[in-house]
PDB file of C-alpha atoms in Angstrom:
ATOM      1  CA  MET R1264     102.087 176.680  98.247  1.00 48.00           C
ATOM      2  CA  ARG R1265     103.308 179.248  95.727  1.00 53.00           C
ATOM      3  CA  CYS R1266     103.286 178.891  91.926  1.00 52.00           C
ATOM      4  CA  SER R1267     106.704 179.186  90.276  1.00 53.00           C
ATOM      5  CA  ARG R1268     105.296 180.595  87.010  1.00 52.00           C
ATOM      6  CA  PRO R1269     104.928 184.341  86.337  1.00 54.00           C
ATOM      7  CA  ARG R1270     101.714 185.805  87.648  1.00 53.00           C
ATOM      8  CA  GLN R1271     100.325 186.523  84.150  1.00 53.00           C
ATOM      9  CA  ALA R1272     101.000 183.046  82.835  1.00 50.00           C
ATOM     10  CA  CYS R1273      99.626 181.462  85.924  1.00 50.00           C
ATOM     11  CA  ALA R1274      96.503 183.604  85.732  1.00 49.00           C
ATOM     12  CA  ALA R1275      95.988 182.665  82.086  1.00 50.00           C
ATOM     13  CA  LEU R1276      96.393 179.040  82.945  1.00 49.00           C
ATOM     14  CA  HIS R1277      93.630 179.281  85.535  1.00 50.00           C
ATOM     15  CA  GLY R1278      91.141 181.115  83.338  1.00 54.00           C
ATOM     16  CA  GLY R1279      92.243 184.607  84.115  1.00 54.00           C
ATOM     17  CA  ARG R1280      91.350 184.444  87.758  1.00 56.00           C
ATOM     18  CA  PRO R1281      93.824 184.990  90.553  1.00 54.00           C
ATOM     19  CA  VAL R1282      95.624 181.913  91.775  1.00 50.00           C
ATOM     20  CA  ARG R1283      94.957 180.904  95.296  1.00 56.00           C
ATOM     21  CA  THR R1284      96.845 178.553  97.500  1.00 53.00           C
ATOM     22  CA  GLY R1285      93.922 176.094  97.661  1.00 51.00           C
ATOM     23  CA  ASP R1286      93.867 175.728  93.867  1.00 50.00           C
ATOM     24  CA  MET R1287      97.271 174.044  93.916  1.00 53.00           C
ATOM     25  CA  GLN R1288      96.442 171.443  96.556  1.00 57.00           C
ATOM     26  CA  ARG R1289      96.630 167.753  95.593  1.00 58.00           C
ATOM     27  CA  PRO R1290      93.390 165.734  95.359  1.00 59.00           C
ATOM     28  CA  ALA R1291      92.468 163.831  98.497  1.00 60.00           C
ATOM     29  CA  PRO R1292      93.266 160.074  98.382  1.00 61.00           C
ATOM     30  CA  ARG R1293      90.409 157.642  97.919  1.00 62.00           C
ATOM     31  CA  PRO R1294      89.172 156.465 101.313  1.00 61.00           C
ATOM     32  CA  VAL R1295      89.806 152.772 101.995  1.00 53.00           C
ATOM     33  CA  LYS R1296      86.753 150.838 103.014  1.00 56.00           C
ATOM     34  CA  TYR R1297      86.777 148.864 106.265  1.00 53.00           C
ATOM     35  CA  GLY R1298      86.089 145.545 104.502  1.00 53.00           C
ATOM     36  CA  GLU R1299      89.058 145.958 102.176  1.00 52.00           C
ATOM     37  CA  THR R1300      91.396 146.606 105.104  1.00 52.00           C
ATOM     38  CA  MET R1301      90.160 143.571 107.045  1.00 51.00           C
ATOM     39  CA  GLN R1302      90.393 141.379 103.949  1.00 53.00           C
ATOM     40  CA  ALA R1303      94.011 142.348 103.471  1.00 50.00           C
ATOM     41  CA  LYS R1304      94.767 141.623 107.119  1.00 55.00           C
ATOM     42  CA  ARG R1305      93.003 138.244 107.031  1.00 61.00           C
ATOM     43  CA  ARG R1306      94.731 136.997 103.889  1.00 62.00           C
ATOM     44  CA  PRO R1307      96.650 133.792 104.866  1.00 63.00           C
ATOM     45  CA  PRO R1308     100.371 133.648 104.201  1.00 70.00           C
ATOM     46  CA  ALA R1309     101.495 131.975 100.981  1.00 69.00           C
ATOM     47  CA  GLY R1310     101.813 128.181 101.161  1.00 72.00           C
ATOM     48  CA  ARG R1311      99.877 127.845 104.398  1.00 80.00           C
ATOM     49  CA  GLY R1312      97.193 125.521 102.940  1.00 83.00           C
ATOM     50  CA  PRO R1313      99.603 123.004 101.376  1.00 83.00           C
ATOM     51  CA  LEU R1314     101.761 123.019 104.514  1.00 85.00           C
ATOM     52  CA  ILE R1315      98.802 122.233 106.776  1.00 87.00           C
ATOM     53  CA  ALA R1316      97.492 119.545 104.415  1.00 86.00           C
ATOM     54  CA  GLY R1317     100.952 117.996 104.085  1.00 83.00           C
ATOM     55  CA  THR R1318     101.455 117.884 107.845  1.00 88.00           C
ATOM     56  CA  ILE R1319      98.101 116.148 108.395  1.00 90.00           C
ATOM     57  CA  LEU R1320      98.644 113.626 105.587  1.00 88.00           C
ATOM     58  CA  LEU R1321     102.178 112.799 106.728  1.00 87.00           C
ATOM     59  CA  ALA R1322     100.928 112.190 110.254  1.00 89.00           C
ATOM     60  CA  LEU R1323      97.917 110.133 109.156  1.00 90.00           C
ATOM     61  CA  GLY R1324      99.443 108.084 106.312  1.00 89.00           C
ATOM     62  CA  PRO R1325     101.997 106.028 108.290  1.00 90.00           C
ATOM     63  CA  VAL R1326      99.395 105.267 110.969  1.00 91.00           C
ATOM     64  CA  VAL R1327      96.944 103.924 108.385  1.00 91.00           C
ATOM     65  CA  VAL R1328      99.649 101.818 106.737  1.00 90.00           C
ATOM     66  CA  THR R1329     100.813 100.371 110.061  1.00 91.00           C
ATOM     67  CA  VAL R1330      97.328  99.473 111.302  1.00 91.00           C
ATOM     68  CA  ALA R1331      96.329  97.913 107.969  1.00 89.00           C
ATOM     69  CA  LEU R1332      99.510  95.844 107.619  1.00 89.00           C
ATOM     70  CA  VAL R1333      99.435  94.652 111.231  1.00 89.00           C
ATOM     71  CA  SER R1334      95.804  93.575 110.827  1.00 86.00           C
ATOM     72  CA  LEU R1335      96.470  91.940 107.464  1.00 85.00           C
ATOM     73  CA  LEU R1336      99.623  90.047 108.413  1.00 85.00           C
ATOM     74  CA  GLY R1337      98.337  89.185 111.878  1.00 87.00           C
ATOM     75  CA  SER R1338      94.984  87.822 110.691  1.00 87.00           C
ATOM     76  CA  TYR R1339      95.828  86.255 107.338  1.00 90.00           C
ATOM     77  CA  THR R1340      98.511  84.204 105.631  1.00 90.00           C
ATOM     78  CA  THR R1341      98.865  82.362 102.328  1.00 90.00           C
ATOM     79  CA  VAL R1342      99.598  78.708 101.587  1.00 92.00           C
ATOM     80  CA  THR R1343     100.057  76.624  98.448  1.00 92.00           C
ATOM     81  CA  ALA R1344      97.180  74.300  97.580  1.00 92.00           C
ATOM     82  CA  ARG R1345      97.811  70.667  96.613  1.00 91.00           C
ATOM     83  CA  GLN R1346      95.944  68.121  94.518  1.00 92.00           C
ATOM     84  CA  ALA R1347      93.954  66.895  97.514  1.00 92.00           C
ATOM     85  CA  MET R1348      91.758  70.045  97.407  1.00 94.00           C
ATOM     86  CA  GLU R1349      90.992  70.070  93.688  1.00 93.00           C
ATOM     87  CA  PRO R1350      88.776  71.322  92.131  1.00 93.00           C
ATOM     88  CA  THR R1351      88.072  73.854  94.889  1.00 93.00           C
ATOM     89  CA  TYR R1352      91.697  75.033  94.807  1.00 93.00           C
ATOM     90  CA  ARG R1353      93.960  74.371  91.869  1.00 92.00           C
ATOM     91  CA  ASP R1354      97.198  72.514  92.532  1.00 92.00           C
ATOM     92  CA  GLY R1355      99.954  75.101  93.167  1.00 91.00           C
ATOM     93  CA  ALA R1356      97.562  78.022  93.667  1.00 92.00           C
ATOM     94  CA  ARG R1357      98.201  80.475  96.495  1.00 92.00           C
ATOM     95  CA  VAL R1358      95.279  80.446  98.931  1.00 93.00           C
ATOM     96  CA  VAL R1359      94.489  83.058 101.580  1.00 91.00           C
ATOM     97  CA  VAL R1360      94.017  81.557 105.048  1.00 94.00           C
ATOM     98  CA  GLU R1361      92.474  83.352 108.017  1.00 92.00           C
ATOM     99  CA  ARG R1362      94.220  82.689 111.309  1.00 92.00           C
ATOM    100  CA  ILE R1363      91.682  81.215 113.755  1.00 91.00           C
ATOM    101  CA  GLY R1364      91.574  78.730 116.620  1.00 89.00           C
ATOM    102  CA  GLY R1365      89.892  75.340 116.642  1.00 88.00           C
ATOM    103  CA  ALA R1366      86.913  76.665 118.611  1.00 89.00           C
ATOM    104  CA  ALA R1367      85.761  78.667 115.572  1.00 91.00           C
ATOM    105  CA  VAL R1368      85.745  75.681 113.190  1.00 94.00           C
ATOM    106  CA  ARG R1369      82.427  74.575 111.679  1.00 94.00           C
ATOM    107  CA  ARG R1370      81.375  71.698 109.425  1.00 94.00           C
ATOM    108  CA  GLY R1371      82.253  72.374 105.818  1.00 93.00           C
ATOM    109  CA  ASP R1372      85.186  74.668 106.610  1.00 95.00           C
ATOM    110  CA  VAL R1373      88.455  74.151 104.750  1.00 96.00           C
ATOM    111  CA  VAL R1374      91.079  74.299 107.492  1.00 96.00           C
ATOM    112  CA  LEU R1375      94.853  74.425 107.634  1.00 96.00           C
ATOM    113  CA  PHE R1376      96.311  72.147 110.303  1.00 95.00           C
ATOM    114  CA  THR R1377      99.478  70.314 111.294  1.00 93.00           C
ATOM    115  CA  MET R1378      99.948  66.840 112.785  1.00 90.00           C
ATOM    116  CA  PRO R1379     103.456  65.932 114.008  1.00 86.00           C
ATOM    117  CA  ASP R1380     102.942  62.221 113.241  1.00 86.00           C
ATOM    118  CA  ARG R1381     101.324  62.775 109.808  1.00 88.00           C
ATOM    119  CA  TYR R1382     102.436  64.357 106.554  1.00 86.00           C
ATOM    120  CA  GLY R1383     105.926  64.911 107.890  1.00 84.00           C
ATOM    121  CA  GLY R1384     104.708  67.711 110.151  1.00 82.00           C
ATOM    122  CA  LEU R1385     103.778  69.884 107.168  1.00 90.00           C
ATOM    123  CA  ALA R1386     100.675  72.093 107.158  1.00 92.00           C
ATOM    124  CA  VAL R1387      97.803  70.487 105.208  1.00 94.00           C
ATOM    125  CA  MET R1388      94.465  71.798 103.938  1.00 95.00           C
ATOM    126  CA  GLN R1389      91.406  69.572 104.196  1.00 95.00           C
ATOM    127  CA  ARG R1390      87.657  69.995 104.646  1.00 96.00           C
ATOM    128  CA  VAL R1391      85.887  69.450 107.987  1.00 96.00           C
ATOM    129  CA  ILE R1392      83.305  66.677 107.579  1.00 96.00           C
ATOM    130  CA  GLY R1393      82.344  66.210 111.216  1.00 95.00           C
ATOM    131  CA  LEU R1394      83.071  67.507 114.726  1.00 96.00           C
ATOM    132  CA  GLY R1395      82.965  65.986 118.189  1.00 94.00           C
ATOM    133  CA  GLY R1396      79.950  63.713 118.670  1.00 94.00           C
ATOM    134  CA  ASP R1397      79.074  63.449 114.958  1.00 96.00           C
ATOM    135  CA  HIS R1398      78.386  60.014 113.473  1.00 96.00           C
ATOM    136  CA  ILE R1399      79.918  59.815 109.989  1.00 95.00           C
ATOM    137  CA  ALA R1400      79.447  56.932 107.559  1.00 94.00           C
ATOM    138  CA  SER R1401      80.327  56.339 103.921  1.00 90.00           C
ATOM    139  CA  THR R1402      79.097  53.410 101.828  1.00 85.00           C
ATOM    140  CA  GLY R1403      79.847  53.181  98.137  1.00 80.00           C
ATOM    141  CA  GLY R1404      80.830  56.828  98.042  1.00 77.00           C
ATOM    142  CA  SER R1405      77.587  58.073  99.669  1.00 85.00           C
ATOM    143  CA  LEU R1406      78.380  60.185 102.747  1.00 91.00           C
ATOM    144  CA  THR R1407      76.042  60.652 105.712  1.00 93.00           C
ATOM    145  CA  VAL R1408      76.484  62.739 108.858  1.00 95.00           C
ATOM    146  CA  ASN R1409      74.225  61.857 111.799  1.00 94.00           C
ATOM    147  CA  GLY R1410      72.070  59.775 109.457  1.00 92.00           C
ATOM    148  CA  ARG R1411      71.534  62.552 106.887  1.00 93.00           C
ATOM    149  CA  ALA R1412      72.962  62.508 103.381  1.00 92.00           C
ATOM    150  CA  VAL R1413      75.419  65.301 102.714  1.00 91.00           C
ATOM    151  CA  GLU R1414      75.398  67.180  99.430  1.00 90.00           C
ATOM    152  CA  GLU R1415      78.953  67.882  98.323  1.00 89.00           C
ATOM    153  CA  PRO R1416      79.009  69.968  95.134  1.00 91.00           C
ATOM    154  CA  TYR R1417      82.666  70.803  95.806  1.00 91.00           C
ATOM    155  CA  VAL R1418      83.873  67.189  95.426  1.00 90.00           C
ATOM    156  CA  LYS R1419      85.825  66.367  92.269  1.00 89.00           C
ATOM    157  CA  PRO R1420      83.956  63.860  90.045  1.00 85.00           C
ATOM    158  CA  ALA R1421      85.321  60.350  90.447  1.00 74.00           C
ATOM    159  CA  ASP R1422      87.713  59.147  87.774  1.00 61.00           C
ATOM    160  CA  ILE R1423      88.472  55.552  86.907  1.00 52.00           C
ATOM    161  CA  GLY R1424      90.527  54.228  89.784  1.00 55.00           C
ATOM    162  CA  PRO R1425      90.392  52.420  93.117  1.00 61.00           C
ATOM    163  CA  PRO R1426      87.185  53.003  95.080  1.00 66.00           C
ATOM    164  CA  THR R1427      87.349  55.090  98.232  1.00 74.00           C
ATOM    165  CA  PRO R1428      87.222  53.020 101.441  1.00 79.00           C
ATOM    166  CA  ASP R1429      83.970  52.693 103.351  1.00 86.00           C
ATOM    167  CA  PHE R1430      83.935  53.747 107.002  1.00 91.00           C
ATOM    168  CA  ASP R1431      81.638  54.255 109.960  1.00 94.00           C
ATOM    169  CA  VAL R1432      83.006  56.374 112.812  1.00 95.00           C
ATOM    170  CA  THR R1433      81.923  58.598 115.674  1.00 95.00           C
ATOM    171  CA  VAL R1434      84.079  61.650 116.179  1.00 96.00           C
ATOM    172  CA  PRO R1435      85.500  61.933 119.733  1.00 95.00           C
ATOM    173  CA  PRO R1436      84.952  65.234 121.610  1.00 95.00           C
ATOM    174  CA  GLY R1437      87.411  67.975 120.767  1.00 94.00           C
ATOM    175  CA  ARG R1438      88.369  66.384 117.468  1.00 95.00           C
ATOM    176  CA  MET R1439      87.314  66.574 113.793  1.00 96.00           C
ATOM    177  CA  PHE R1440      87.056  64.254 110.822  1.00 96.00           C
ATOM    178  CA  LEU R1441      88.691  65.637 107.667  1.00 96.00           C
ATOM    179  CA  MET R1442      88.596  64.778 103.972  1.00 95.00           C
ATOM    180  CA  GLY R1443      89.966  66.308 100.793  1.00 94.00           C
ATOM    181  CA  ASP R1444      87.711  67.398  97.935  1.00 93.00           C
ATOM    182  CA  ASN R1445      89.679  65.207  95.529  1.00 92.00           C
ATOM    183  CA  ARG R1446      88.557  62.004  97.230  1.00 88.00           C
ATOM    184  CA  GLN R1447      90.581  59.677  94.986  1.00 87.00           C
ATOM    185  CA  ASN R1448      93.808  61.583  95.629  1.00 89.00           C
ATOM    186  CA  SER R1449      93.597  62.687  99.248  1.00 90.00           C
ATOM    187  CA  ASN R1450      95.430  61.075 102.165  1.00 91.00           C
ATOM    188  CA  ASP R1451      92.922  62.146 104.813  1.00 93.00           C
ATOM    189  CA  SER R1452      91.163  60.790 107.909  1.00 93.00           C
ATOM    190  CA  ARG R1453      89.857  57.748 106.028  1.00 92.00           C
ATOM    191  CA  TYR R1454      93.360  56.261 105.968  1.00 91.00           C
ATOM    192  CA  PHE R1455      94.100  56.726 109.685  1.00 92.00           C
ATOM    193  CA  LEU R1456      91.006  55.052 111.152  1.00 91.00           C
ATOM    194  CA  THR R1457      93.086  53.162 113.732  1.00 91.00           C
ATOM    195  CA  GLU R1458      94.255  56.459 115.262  1.00 89.00           C
ATOM    196  CA  HIS R1459      91.313  58.035 117.102  1.00 91.00           C
ATOM    197  CA  SER R1460      89.044  56.961 114.221  1.00 91.00           C
ATOM    198  CA  GLY R1461      91.215  59.006 111.875  1.00 93.00           C
ATOM    199  CA  THR R1462      90.290  62.287 113.567  1.00 95.00           C
ATOM    200  CA  VAL R1463      92.460  65.327 114.260  1.00 95.00           C
ATOM    201  CA  PRO R1464      92.339  67.486 117.424  1.00 95.00           C
ATOM    202  CA  THR R1465      90.832  70.925 116.938  1.00 95.00           C
ATOM    203  CA  THR R1466      93.906  72.382 118.624  1.00 94.00           C
ATOM    204  CA  ALA R1467      95.896  71.441 115.507  1.00 94.00           C
ATOM    205  CA  VAL R1468      94.002  74.050 113.458  1.00 95.00           C
ATOM    206  CA  GLN R1469      96.074  77.020 112.310  1.00 94.00           C
ATOM    207  CA  GLY R1470      93.476  78.718 110.145  1.00 94.00           C
ATOM    208  CA  ARG R1471      90.719  78.347 107.578  1.00 94.00           C
ATOM    209  CA  THR R1472      90.031  79.707 104.131  1.00 93.00           C
ATOM    210  CA  PRO R1473      87.616  82.672 104.289  1.00 90.00           C
ATOM    211  CA  ALA R1474      84.288  82.440 102.512  1.00 82.00           C
ATOM    212  CA  SER R1475      85.039  85.797 100.864  1.00 81.00           C
ATOM    213  CA  ALA R1476      88.224  87.709 100.094  1.00 81.00           C
ATOM    214  CA  THR R1477      86.564  91.053 100.889  1.00 85.00           C
ATOM    215  CA  ALA R1478      88.254  91.568 104.255  1.00 86.00           C
ATOM    216  CA  PRO R1479      91.885  90.909 103.196  1.00 86.00           C
ATOM    217  CA  VAL R1480      91.411  92.894  99.981  1.00 87.00           C
ATOM    218  CA  ALA R1481      89.965  95.813 101.952  1.00 90.00           C
ATOM    219  CA  LEU R1482      92.934  95.768 104.329  1.00 88.00           C
ATOM    220  CA  GLY R1483      95.340  95.703 101.405  1.00 89.00           C
ATOM    221  CA  LEU R1484      93.616  98.657  99.750  1.00 92.00           C
ATOM    222  CA  THR R1485      93.678 100.534 103.063  1.00 92.00           C
ATOM    223  CA  ALA R1486      97.438 100.043 103.258  1.00 90.00           C
ATOM    224  CA  VAL R1487      97.798 101.374  99.693  1.00 92.00           C
ATOM    225  CA  LEU R1488      95.657 104.381 100.629  1.00 92.00           C
ATOM    226  CA  GLY R1489      97.949 105.071 103.570  1.00 91.00           C
ATOM    227  CA  VAL R1490     100.977 105.015 101.272  1.00 92.00           C
ATOM    228  CA  LEU R1491      99.280 107.457  98.894  1.00 92.00           C
ATOM    229  CA  CYS R1492      98.463 109.762 101.828  1.00 90.00           C
ATOM    230  CA  THR R1493     102.102 109.728 102.883  1.00 90.00           C
ATOM    231  CA  VAL R1494     103.344 110.514  99.368  1.00 91.00           C
ATOM    232  CA  GLY R1495     100.708 113.202  98.900  1.00 89.00           C
ATOM    233  CA  GLY R1496     101.638 114.768 102.226  1.00 87.00           C
ATOM    234  CA  GLY R1497     105.272 114.978 101.188  1.00 88.00           C
ATOM    235  CA  ILE R1498     104.320 116.638  97.903  1.00 90.00           C
ATOM    236  CA  CYS R1499     102.121 119.182  99.712  1.00 88.00           C
ATOM    237  CA  LEU R1500     104.966 120.104 102.059  1.00 87.00           C
ATOM    238  CA  VAL R1501     107.370 120.626  99.168  1.00 88.00           C
ATOM    239  CA  VAL R1502     104.855 122.809  97.299  1.00 87.00           C
ATOM    240  CA  GLY R1503     104.034 124.851 100.394  1.00 83.00           C
ATOM    241  CA  ARG R1504     107.683 125.510 101.215  1.00 85.00           C
ATOM    242  CA  ARG R1505     108.440 126.569  97.651  1.00 86.00           C
ATOM    243  CA  MET R1506     105.509 128.973  97.655  1.00 83.00           C
ATOM    244  CA  ARG R1507     106.682 130.544 100.904  1.00 80.00           C
ATOM    245  CA  ALA R1508     110.292 130.755  99.728  1.00 81.00           C
ATOM    246  CA  LYS R1509     109.195 132.393  96.456  1.00 79.00           C
ATOM    247  CA  LEU R1510     107.244 135.040  98.368  1.00 73.00           C
ATOM    248  CA  ARG R1511     110.157 135.877 100.627  1.00 71.00           C
ATOM    249  CA  SER R1512     112.787 136.084  97.861  1.00 67.00           C
ATOM    250  CA  PRO R1513     113.249 139.558  96.175  1.00 60.00           C
ATOM    251  CA  ALA R1514     111.756 140.009  92.730  1.00 52.00           C
ATOM    252  CA  ARG R1515     114.213 139.653  89.887  1.00 51.00           C
ATOM    253  CA  GLY R1516     114.760 142.520  87.527  1.00 47.00           C
ATOM    254  CA  PHE R1517     113.396 145.131  89.941  1.00 46.00           C
ATOM    255  CA  ALA R1518     114.698 148.619  89.220  1.00 46.00           C
ATOM    256  CA  ALA R1519     114.593 151.240  91.916  1.00 45.00           C
ATOM    257  CA  TYR R1520     113.621 154.735  90.939  1.00 45.00           C
ATOM    258  CA  THR R1521     114.758 157.780  92.874  1.00 43.00           C
TER     259      THR R1521
END
């Protein structure tokens, strides 16, 4: 490479020494380290994380919602309580009922059942006092099952009114004796003693009230979580696509220099 300046000026510029071709060479570029090169190659494309997260959430969310709703609606329902079950359930309150068969019924359960020849075929809630083979007796309001007094803290205190009828029955196999918690305002097995001792077949059971609302509440919250996953997945996809589109679009205001 030759210098375009006069020889004297060029020599003065370089301290009075002759100018050589090597003096005019450009400095060598800084060497790029191996780690920096690999880091640049491994850098993920813009928007990849949100796109992956959105895809997973959109695939998982609807599945969670479907499973939770199918389990909730298939295992539970709600009914309106009547005066016969006060004070356990307030008149007009919505009560969660677990769908079960008669084989799962136990003494003390509050069950939902239907009898075509009673109550106009409507579903009724009453408490199971005895099952097949149990000897049930009531005298002066004192209830015994198989000779043992039964404590009933759930029964509504008696008001002034007609006394409840006394009875002494043995429950036939496959049937159950039912009473309401509001004994003075409950049309239960005590008033159908001429029909199988007032009992109801266990096959008439449609469900029972759960001892705790934990399971249905958990299923409901799971369904809500699935909805949130679906919404979050959609947001992640939108963000990821915008990030990728922004990277691909040319920068505004760019001026080319020649």
